[in-house]
Amino acid sequence: MAVRNIFLETDEVLRKKSRPVEKFDQKLWDMLDDMRETMVDANGVGLAAPQIGILRQAVVIDVGEGLYEMINPKIVHESKETQNDAEGCLSSPGEYGMVERPMRVRVEYQDRNGKLCSARAEGLFARAICHETDHLVGRLFKDLATEMLEPDEE
Ligand code: NI
């Protein structure tokens, strides 16, 4: 396992569409392990495969409710109720913007063995699912941000 280089928003790979995962094999598991390690190393709550330069439909998310590995994820329901909060991205270090997202979503995906799963999420977890699945179609949070926030002075 290894911490991978995170591609930045300026890299073209982040604007491309990812292909579905078809093989649930050691190569996928190694990639997922690397994604988790890279996310943890960067203190992130989510990471999508294109962020490490791999155009496959896979994301890892951990907002404090345990690690979720979502392969070929599809949001199948979004609540009408929304949340508007600050959002950032490991591919845009130190930058945050206000993004409106559904308060709750339901997502269908496959786990690392190819088993069909679904999850209901709300609040930050729902936001993370929206953000990471956006990466799989080349969409970045800045495309949706209504306002960018002043950078932290550190
Ligand atoms: Ni991101």
Tab-separated table of N, CA, C and O and ligand atoms in Angstrom, residues 51 89-90 131-132 135, ligand 1:
chain	number	residue	atom	x	y	z
A	51	GLN	N	-8.813	11.463	-8.556
A	51	GLN	CA	-7.889	12.328	-7.813
A	51	GLN	C	-6.507	11.697	-7.654
A	51	GLN	O	-5.546	12.394	-7.338
A	89	CYS	N	-11.948	20.502	-1.104
A	89	CYS	CA	-11.552	19.340	-1.897
A	89	CYS	C	-10.042	19.158	-1.775
A	89	CYS	O	-9.306	20.152	-1.800
A	90	LEU	N	-9.603	17.920	-1.648
A	90	LEU	CA	-8.158	17.669	-1.527
A	90	LEU	C	-7.409	18.090	-2.792
A	90	LEU	O	-6.207	18.286	-2.750
A	131	HIS	N	-20.311	15.087	-3.468
A	131	HIS	CA	-19.018	15.643	-3.897
A	131	HIS	C	-18.180	14.588	-4.621
A	131	HIS	O	-17.629	14.846	-5.695
A	132	GLU	N	-18.087	13.398	-4.023
A	132	GLU	CA	-17.213	12.367	-4.609
A	132	GLU	C	-17.797	11.802	-5.905
A	132	GLU	O	-17.056	11.529	-6.852
A	135	HIS	N	-16.977	13.933	-8.797
A	135	HIS	CA	-15.633	13.731	-9.365
A	135	HIS	C	-15.652	12.701	-10.498
A	135	HIS	O	-14.841	12.769	-11.415
B	1	NI	NI	-12.929	16.558	-4.065
